[in-house]
Each structure stands twice: as structure tokens, then as C-alpha cells.
PDB file of C-alpha atoms in Angstrom:
ATOM      1  CA  MET U   1      71.621  38.043 131.580  1.00 98.00           C
ATOM      2  CA  ARG U   2      72.130  35.479 134.176  1.00 98.00           C
ATOM      3  CA  ILE U   3      74.861  32.915 132.929  1.00 98.00           C
ATOM      4  CA  ASP U   4      75.590  29.798 135.497  1.00 98.00           C
ATOM      5  CA  ILE U   5      78.360  27.781 134.726  1.00 98.00           C
ATOM      6  CA  ILE U   6      79.072  24.135 135.470  1.00 98.00           C
ATOM      7  CA  THR U   7      82.418  23.096 136.187  1.00 98.00           C
ATOM      8  CA  VAL U   8      84.849  20.938 137.912  1.00 96.00           C
ATOM      9  CA  LEU U   9      87.260  23.481 137.940  1.00 96.00           C
ATOM     10  CA  PRO U  10      85.293  26.581 139.203  1.00 96.00           C
ATOM     11  CA  ASP U  11      88.402  28.537 140.691  1.00 94.00           C
ATOM     12  CA  LEU U  12      90.356  28.402 136.976  1.00 94.00           C
ATOM     13  CA  LEU U  13      86.634  30.353 135.630  1.00 95.00           C
ATOM     14  CA  ARG U  14      86.810  33.087 138.345  1.00 94.00           C
ATOM     15  CA  SER U  15      89.635  35.394 137.441  1.00 93.00           C
ATOM     16  CA  PRO U  16      88.574  36.525 134.412  1.00 94.00           C
ATOM     17  CA  PHE U  17      85.613  37.634 135.877  1.00 95.00           C
ATOM     18  CA  GLU U  18      87.246  39.362 138.875  1.00 93.00           C
ATOM     19  CA  GLY U  19      88.203  42.194 136.001  1.00 83.00           C
ATOM     20  CA  SER U  20      88.309  43.907 132.821  1.00 82.00           C
ATOM     21  CA  ILE U  21      85.169  44.511 131.004  1.00 92.00           C
ATOM     22  CA  MET U  22      83.280  41.206 132.309  1.00 95.00           C
ATOM     23  CA  LYS U  23      83.863  42.673 135.704  1.00 95.00           C
ATOM     24  CA  ARG U  24      82.162  45.922 135.153  1.00 93.00           C
ATOM     25  CA  ALA U  25      78.915  44.403 133.540  1.00 96.00           C
ATOM     26  CA  ILE U  26      78.579  42.524 136.746  1.00 97.00           C
ATOM     27  CA  GLN U  27      79.287  45.537 138.934  1.00 96.00           C
ATOM     28  CA  LYS U  28      76.874  47.306 136.660  1.00 95.00           C
ATOM     29  CA  GLY U  29      73.954  44.846 137.850  1.00 97.00           C
ATOM     30  CA  LEU U  30      73.834  43.572 133.657  1.00 97.00           C
ATOM     31  CA  VAL U  31      74.907  40.383 134.256  1.00 98.00           C
ATOM     32  CA  GLU U  32      75.137  37.847 136.968  1.00 98.00           C
ATOM     33  CA  VAL U  33      78.041  35.198 136.757  1.00 98.00           C
ATOM     34  CA  HIS U  34      77.465  31.862 138.668  1.00 98.00           C
ATOM     35  CA  PHE U  35      79.409  28.871 138.807  1.00 98.00           C
ATOM     36  CA  HIS U  36      79.026  25.426 140.055  1.00 98.00           C
ATOM     37  CA  ASN U  37      80.836  22.914 141.090  1.00 98.00           C
ATOM     38  CA  LEU U  38      79.988  19.653 139.721  1.00 97.00           C
ATOM     39  CA  ARG U  39      81.782  17.480 142.428  1.00 97.00           C
ATOM     40  CA  ASP U  40      79.300  18.954 144.994  1.00 97.00           C
ATOM     41  CA  TYR U  41      76.248  16.527 143.428  1.00 97.00           C
ATOM     42  CA  SER U  42      78.499  13.445 143.537  1.00 95.00           C
ATOM     43  CA  SER U  43      76.633  10.721 145.135  1.00 90.00           C
ATOM     44  CA  ASN U  44      80.100   8.825 146.000  1.00 88.00           C
ATOM     45  CA  LYS U  45      82.724  10.047 148.797  1.00 88.00           C
ATOM     46  CA  HIS U  46      85.317  10.392 146.471  1.00 90.00           C
ATOM     47  CA  LYS U  47      83.720  13.066 144.887  1.00 93.00           C
ATOM     48  CA  ASN U  48      84.001  11.616 141.157  1.00 94.00           C
ATOM     49  CA  VAL U  49      82.214  12.493 138.696  1.00 96.00           C
ATOM     50  CA  ASP U  50      83.739  10.581 135.622  1.00 96.00           C
ATOM     51  CA  ASP U  51      83.906   6.811 134.865  1.00 96.00           C
ATOM     52  CA  TYR U  52      85.252   4.438 132.451  1.00 96.00           C
ATOM     53  CA  GLN U  53      83.290   4.204 129.310  1.00 95.00           C
ATOM     54  CA  PHE U  54      81.414   0.945 128.197  1.00 96.00           C
ATOM     55  CA  GLY U  55      82.619  -0.585 125.368  1.00 95.00           C
ATOM     56  CA  GLY U  56      86.679   0.242 126.491  1.00 93.00           C
ATOM     57  CA  GLY U  57      88.307   2.460 124.709  1.00 93.00           C
ATOM     58  CA  ALA U  58      90.870   5.510 126.240  1.00 93.00           C
ATOM     59  CA  GLY U  59      90.121   7.930 128.245  1.00 93.00           C
ATOM     60  CA  MET U  60      87.021   8.793 130.947  1.00 95.00           C
ATOM     61  CA  VAL U  61      83.652   9.691 130.552  1.00 96.00           C
ATOM     62  CA  MET U  62      81.675  12.610 132.741  1.00 97.00           C
ATOM     63  CA  MET U  63      79.206  10.441 134.633  1.00 97.00           C
ATOM     64  CA  CYS U  64      75.269  11.474 133.752  1.00 97.00           C
ATOM     65  CA  GLU U  65      73.934  11.270 137.439  1.00 97.00           C
ATOM     66  CA  PRO U  66      76.008  14.677 138.894  1.00 97.00           C
ATOM     67  CA  ILE U  67      75.625  16.685 135.709  1.00 98.00           C
ATOM     68  CA  ASP U  68      71.363  15.482 135.874  1.00 98.00           C
ATOM     69  CA  LEU U  69      71.135  16.519 139.138  1.00 98.00           C
ATOM     70  CA  CYS U  70      73.086  20.241 138.528  1.00 98.00           C
ATOM     71  CA  ILE U  71      71.025  21.148 135.849  1.00 98.00           C
ATOM     72  CA  SER U  72      67.314  19.746 136.904  1.00 98.00           C
ATOM     73  CA  LYS U  73      68.023  22.061 140.629  1.00 98.00           C
ATOM     74  CA  LEU U  74      68.667  24.955 138.488  1.00 98.00           C
ATOM     75  CA  LYS U  75      65.969  24.693 136.036  1.00 98.00           C
ATOM     76  CA  GLU U  76      63.754  24.437 138.891  1.00 98.00           C
ATOM     77  CA  GLU U  77      64.963  27.345 139.917  1.00 98.00           C
ATOM     78  CA  ARG U  78      64.131  29.345 136.553  1.00 98.00           C
ATOM     79  CA  LYS U  79      63.714  29.257 132.938  1.00 98.00           C
ATOM     80  CA  TYR U  80      66.307  28.910 130.932  1.00 98.00           C
ATOM     81  CA  ASP U  81      66.466  30.110 127.173  1.00 98.00           C
ATOM     82  CA  GLU U  82      69.674  27.784 126.277  1.00 98.00           C
ATOM     83  CA  VAL U  83      71.843  24.838 127.989  1.00 98.00           C
ATOM     84  CA  ILE U  84      75.171  24.893 125.961  1.00 98.00           C
ATOM     85  CA  TYR U  85      77.850  22.505 125.777  1.00 98.00           C
ATOM     86  CA  MET U  86      80.817  23.410 125.385  1.00 97.00           C
ATOM     87  CA  THR U  87      82.382  20.709 123.047  1.00 95.00           C
ATOM     88  CA  PRO U  88      84.966  20.367 119.411  1.00 94.00           C
ATOM     89  CA  ASP U  89      82.122  19.069 117.838  1.00 94.00           C
ATOM     90  CA  GLY U  90      79.359  21.799 118.097  1.00 96.00           C
ATOM     91  CA  GLU U  91      78.759  24.402 116.149  1.00 97.00           C
ATOM     92  CA  THR U  92      81.637  27.198 115.704  1.00 97.00           C
ATOM     93  CA  LEU U  93      81.123  29.704 117.633  1.00 98.00           C
ATOM     94  CA  LYS U  94      80.914  33.466 114.991  1.00 95.00           C
ATOM     95  CA  GLN U  95      79.942  36.877 115.244  1.00 94.00           C
ATOM     96  CA  LYS U  96      76.173  36.194 113.971  1.00 93.00           C
ATOM     97  CA  MET U  97      75.682  33.531 116.659  1.00 97.00           C
ATOM     98  CA  ALA U  98      77.262  36.405 119.364  1.00 97.00           C
ATOM     99  CA  ASN U  99      75.077  38.596 118.520  1.00 95.00           C
ATOM    100  CA  SER U 100      72.076  36.523 118.905  1.00 97.00           C
ATOM    101  CA  MET U 101      72.713  35.309 122.407  1.00 98.00           C
ATOM    102  CA  SER U 102      74.085  38.452 123.475  1.00 97.00           C
ATOM    103  CA  MET U 103      69.874  39.082 124.033  1.00 97.00           C
ATOM    104  CA  LEU U 104      68.954  36.162 125.683  1.00 98.00           C
ATOM    105  CA  GLN U 105      68.408  36.261 129.547  1.00 98.00           C
ATOM    106  CA  ASN U 106      69.379  32.894 131.300  1.00 98.00           C
ATOM    107  CA  ILE U 107      71.564  30.740 130.129  1.00 98.00           C
ATOM    108  CA  ILE U 108      73.223  27.446 131.522  1.00 99.00           C
ATOM    109  CA  ILE U 109      77.103  26.734 130.539  1.00 98.00           C
ATOM    110  CA  LEU U 110      78.229  23.029 130.616  1.00 98.00           C
ATOM    111  CA  CYS U 111      82.483  22.501 130.721  1.00 98.00           C
ATOM    112  CA  GLY U 112      82.631  19.145 129.193  1.00 93.00           C
ATOM    113  CA  HIS U 113      86.063  17.578 130.364  1.00 91.00           C
ATOM    114  CA  TYR U 114      88.449  14.122 129.639  1.00 90.00           C
ATOM    115  CA  LYS U 115      86.582  12.493 126.603  1.00 92.00           C
ATOM    116  CA  GLY U 116      82.983  14.035 127.468  1.00 94.00           C
ATOM    117  CA  VAL U 117      79.782  13.871 128.713  1.00 96.00           C
ATOM    118  CA  ASP U 118      77.992  10.890 128.712  1.00 97.00           C
ATOM    119  CA  GLN U 119      75.328  11.036 125.134  1.00 97.00           C
ATOM    120  CA  ARG U 120      72.369  10.943 127.734  1.00 97.00           C
ATOM    121  CA  VAL U 121      73.075  14.419 129.117  1.00 98.00           C
ATOM    122  CA  ARG U 122      73.425  15.754 125.930  1.00 98.00           C
ATOM    123  CA  ASP U 123      69.948  14.069 124.857  1.00 98.00           C
ATOM    124  CA  MET U 124      68.024  15.147 127.836  1.00 98.00           C
ATOM    125  CA  HIS U 125      69.208  18.744 128.405  1.00 98.00           C
ATOM    126  CA  ILE U 126      71.379  19.966 125.753  1.00 98.00           C
ATOM    127  CA  THR U 127      69.717  22.896 123.693  1.00 98.00           C
ATOM    128  CA  LYS U 128      72.868  23.754 122.124  1.00 98.00           C
ATOM    129  CA  GLU U 129      76.613  22.674 121.545  1.00 98.00           C
ATOM    130  CA  ILE U 130      79.702  25.329 120.551  1.00 98.00           C
ATOM    131  CA  SER U 131      82.993  25.217 119.406  1.00 97.00           C
ATOM    132  CA  ILE U 132      85.460  28.109 119.536  1.00 97.00           C
ATOM    133  CA  GLY U 133      87.358  26.097 117.128  1.00 96.00           C
ATOM    134  CA  ASP U 134      88.677  23.068 114.971  1.00 96.00           C
ATOM    135  CA  TYR U 135      91.088  21.928 118.377  1.00 94.00           C
ATOM    136  CA  VAL U 136      91.045  20.423 121.553  1.00 93.00           C
ATOM    137  CA  LEU U 137      91.498  21.452 125.055  1.00 94.00           C
ATOM    138  CA  SER U 138      91.750  20.282 128.418  1.00 93.00           C
ATOM    139  CA  GLY U 139      88.346  20.779 129.262  1.00 95.00           C
ATOM    140  CA  GLY U 140      85.633  23.445 128.830  1.00 97.00           C
ATOM    141  CA  GLU U 141      86.395  26.329 131.107  1.00 97.00           C
ATOM    142  CA  ILE U 142      88.306  28.285 128.504  1.00 96.00           C
ATOM    143  CA  GLY U 143      86.091  27.849 125.783  1.00 98.00           C
ATOM    144  CA  ALA U 144      82.906  28.865 128.595  1.00 98.00           C
ATOM    145  CA  ILE U 145      85.214  31.971 129.291  1.00 97.00           C
ATOM    146  CA  VAL U 146      85.562  32.924 125.378  1.00 98.00           C
ATOM    147  CA  LEU U 147      81.952  32.504 124.930  1.00 98.00           C
ATOM    148  CA  CYS U 148      81.075  34.692 127.817  1.00 98.00           C
ATOM    149  CA  ASP U 149      83.339  37.610 126.830  1.00 97.00           C
ATOM    150  CA  ALA U 150      81.965  37.537 123.628  1.00 97.00           C
ATOM    151  CA  LEU U 151      77.996  37.902 124.841  1.00 97.00           C
ATOM    152  CA  ILE U 152      78.972  40.183 127.896  1.00 97.00           C
ATOM    153  CA  ARG U 153      80.575  42.975 125.855  1.00 95.00           C
ATOM    154  CA  LEU U 154      78.148  43.348 122.795  1.00 94.00           C
ATOM    155  CA  ILE U 155      75.014  43.691 125.809  1.00 95.00           C
ATOM    156  CA  PRO U 156      73.783  47.133 126.043  1.00 93.00           C
ATOM    157  CA  GLY U 157      75.614  49.610 128.707  1.00 94.00           C
ATOM    158  CA  VAL U 158      78.830  47.072 128.946  1.00 94.00           C
ATOM    159  CA  LEU U 159      81.087  49.361 126.960  1.00 91.00           C
ATOM    160  CA  SER U 160      81.939  52.853 127.579  1.00 77.00           C
ATOM    161  CA  ASP U 161      80.853  53.766 123.572  1.00 75.00           C
ATOM    162  CA  GLU U 162      77.875  50.787 122.383  1.00 62.00           C
ATOM    163  CA  THR U 163      78.778  51.817 118.470  1.00 63.00           C
ATOM    164  CA  SER U 164      81.835  50.041 119.387  1.00 68.00           C
ATOM    165  CA  ALA U 165      81.029  46.887 119.328  1.00 69.00           C
ATOM    166  CA  LEU U 166      79.473  47.006 116.377  1.00 63.00           C
ATOM    167  CA  THR U 167      82.406  48.250 114.436  1.00 65.00           C
ATOM    168  CA  ASP U 168      84.184  45.267 115.499  1.00 69.00           C
ATOM    169  CA  SER U 169      85.637  42.417 112.868  1.00 65.00           C
ATOM    170  CA  PHE U 170      83.082  40.170 111.378  1.00 74.00           C
ATOM    171  CA  GLN U 171      80.005  42.494 112.641  1.00 76.00           C
ATOM    172  CA  ASP U 172      79.372  42.447 108.736  1.00 81.00           C
ATOM    173  CA  ASN U 173      81.238  39.824 107.981  1.00 87.00           C
ATOM    174  CA  LEU U 174      84.757  42.141 107.444  1.00 92.00           C
ATOM    175  CA  LEU U 175      87.742  42.329 109.157  1.00 92.00           C
ATOM    176  CA  SER U 176      88.800  45.318 110.513  1.00 92.00           C
ATOM    177  CA  HIS U 177      89.994  48.413 108.753  1.00 93.00           C
ATOM    178  CA  PRO U 178      93.814  49.608 109.781  1.00 95.00           C
ATOM    179  CA  ILE U 179      93.989  52.306 112.881  1.00 96.00           C
ATOM    180  CA  TYR U 180      96.158  54.638 113.964  1.00 97.00           C
ATOM    181  CA  THR U 181      96.325  56.857 117.399  1.00 96.00           C
ATOM    182  CA  ARG U 182      98.811  59.090 117.410  1.00 96.00           C
ATOM    183  CA  PRO U 183     101.601  60.506 117.248  1.00 97.00           C
ATOM    184  CA  ALA U 184     101.119  60.718 113.320  1.00 97.00           C
ATOM    185  CA  GLU U 185     104.143  59.479 112.261  1.00 97.00           C
ATOM    186  CA  TYR U 186     106.647  57.541 114.283  1.00 98.00           C
ATOM    187  CA  LYS U 187     110.380  56.353 112.570  1.00 97.00           C
ATOM    188  CA  GLY U 188     109.004  57.802 109.461  1.00 97.00           C
ATOM    189  CA  LEU U 189     105.838  55.883 109.043  1.00 97.00           C
ATOM    190  CA  LYS U 190     103.073  58.029 108.797  1.00 98.00           C
ATOM    191  CA  VAL U 191      99.155  57.809 109.053  1.00 97.00           C
ATOM    192  CA  PRO U 192      97.542  57.856 105.669  1.00 97.00           C
ATOM    193  CA  ASP U 193      96.204  61.916 105.004  1.00 97.00           C
ATOM    194  CA  ILE U 194      92.868  60.276 104.662  1.00 98.00           C
ATOM    195  CA  LEU U 195      92.709  60.117 108.209  1.00 98.00           C
ATOM    196  CA  LEU U 196      93.973  63.404 109.079  1.00 97.00           C
ATOM    197  CA  SER U 197      91.611  65.227 106.719  1.00 97.00           C
ATOM    198  CA  GLY U 198      88.594  65.742 109.033  1.00 97.00           C
ATOM    199  CA  ASN U 199      86.513  65.080 106.130  1.00 98.00           C
ATOM    200  CA  PHE U 200      84.488  62.242 107.335  1.00 97.00           C
ATOM    201  CA  PRO U 201      82.709  60.733 105.116  1.00 97.00           C
ATOM    202  CA  GLU U 202      85.863  60.211 102.636  1.00 97.00           C
ATOM    203  CA  ILE U 203      87.553  58.627 106.040  1.00 97.00           C
ATOM    204  CA  GLU U 204      84.469  55.743 105.861  1.00 95.00           C
ATOM    205  CA  LYS U 205      84.296  55.319 102.564  1.00 97.00           C
ATOM    206  CA  TRP U 206      88.429  54.557 102.724  1.00 97.00           C
ATOM    207  CA  ARG U 207      87.799  52.165 106.246  1.00 96.00           C
ATOM    208  CA  GLU U 208      85.193  50.329 103.873  1.00 95.00           C
ATOM    209  CA  GLN U 209      87.388  49.788 101.198  1.00 97.00           C
ATOM    210  CA  LYS U 210      90.149  48.748 103.580  1.00 97.00           C
ATOM    211  CA  ALA U 211      88.190  46.445 105.181  1.00 94.00           C
ATOM    212  CA  TYR U 212      86.872  44.726 102.049  1.00 96.00           C
ATOM    213  CA  GLU U 213      91.195  44.531 100.863  1.00 97.00           C
ATOM    214  CA  HIS U 214      92.153  43.163 104.606  1.00 96.00           C
ATOM    215  CA  THR U 215      89.580  40.161 104.442  1.00 95.00           C
ATOM    216  CA  LEU U 216      89.923  39.611 100.816  1.00 97.00           C
ATOM    217  CA  ASN U 217      93.603  38.963 101.640  1.00 97.00           C
ATOM    218  CA  ARG U 218      93.840  36.931 104.748  1.00 96.00           C
ATOM    219  CA  ARG U 219      90.148  35.690 104.920  1.00 94.00           C
ATOM    220  CA  PRO U 220      87.900  35.857 101.478  1.00 96.00           C
ATOM    221  CA  ASP U 221      85.960  32.633 103.092  1.00 93.00           C
ATOM    222  CA  LEU U 222      84.215  35.185 104.512  1.00 93.00           C
ATOM    223  CA  LEU U 223      83.259  37.509 101.679  1.00 93.00           C
ATOM    224  CA  GLU U 224      81.375  33.516  99.978  1.00 89.00           C
ATOM    225  CA  GLU U 225      79.288  33.857 103.266  1.00 77.00           C
TER     226      GLU U 225
END
């Protein structure tokens, strides 16, 4: 997978890709991540990429031209499966979406700032708009990192145990069951006997039941889906 991220703050993005699972994926050659500074595509001497909005109102708007020039240049070099805009009014990122998108080959992620981007950018180039939740951040970079992590960890070969991702919360519209590790007893709190029994069919039944109960208590809306 190749990911091209368009941003006015490339340095903010670099650190998460220089450690953890995402770094391992890049080192293995499973993922390429490229950062594109939008100011490099500005046509004015101050490298501005924003201006006042027509009709008045508070807040600046990211201009058409720098974004159009950057995306058009990338499109000349390769075909993209999706051109994504991180925005609060986009479709909420969920596990099913991440599962599907993890199979894409080339994507562009545009990080918004200020009041957002000129609507004409969305009309011309954007094929998918994604939100990571019902709240507003200072920019789209944090959302882009979240999206990249959610996708990259699902690519075969990234995780040491590929089956791990298949048992994560939300994969079956269920939250994860309780998990334990050594010691078997700590400060009077014991690991459930079933997990120590070695009876794996019964362990799986226990885990399924606990996952259902956990979801019912905390996120009953998932069961309705």
C-alpha cells in the first residue's frame, strides 16, 4: 500500500511512522508513506494556503489552487483508489470500513485546517470523506494518523500474529472479551478457572459469551447493527 498525505504540518506526522507497528510495516516494504507539504504548492511569496471565506464569517479557508496542484501532480504519477479528506462531517471510521480499505493499493489523504477546504476541492478530487468522531480537532493530521494505523495493522505480514487483528473489538460487531496474563492470582484476584482448564472449545464459548455481555452493557447499539 502507498499512502500520500497532504498537510501543512508534515513534521507533526512523522513521529508515529518512525516507531511502533507502522515503522515495521514500512521497513518490511509492505507500506510506503509520503508526506507532501501543501505550502510547496503555494503560488504567493508568503506561501499562504488559506484566505478569507466569501460571504464573511469567522475562520479562514484552505484555498483551491495549492491542493489542486498537489493532488493533480500525484494523479499524473499513478492511479489512486481513493482520495480521502479528513473532516468532521465525513463518514465515521469504523472497523468494517478499515477492513475494506486495507486492501487498497494507493490512497491520498488530505488533512484539513482552519474552517476546512474550499468546496471546489471536494467536488473536483475527493472520493471519500472520513471522520474519526463527533468532535473537532485543530487539523486533520491526527485523524490521518488514526486512519493509517487502523489500515496498516490489517495488511498481511504487518502483525506478528495475523489472526490477532481478526479477534479485535468490532470485528464481529462485538467488543473484546476480558483478557488475562500471569500470574494466575494477584492481590486476591484470580483468573477465571475456565481459562486455566486447557479446554479450548469451552474457553471459546466463554469468550464469546463474555464478549456479548460486555457489548450489551457498554455498546448495545453494536448489537442492533
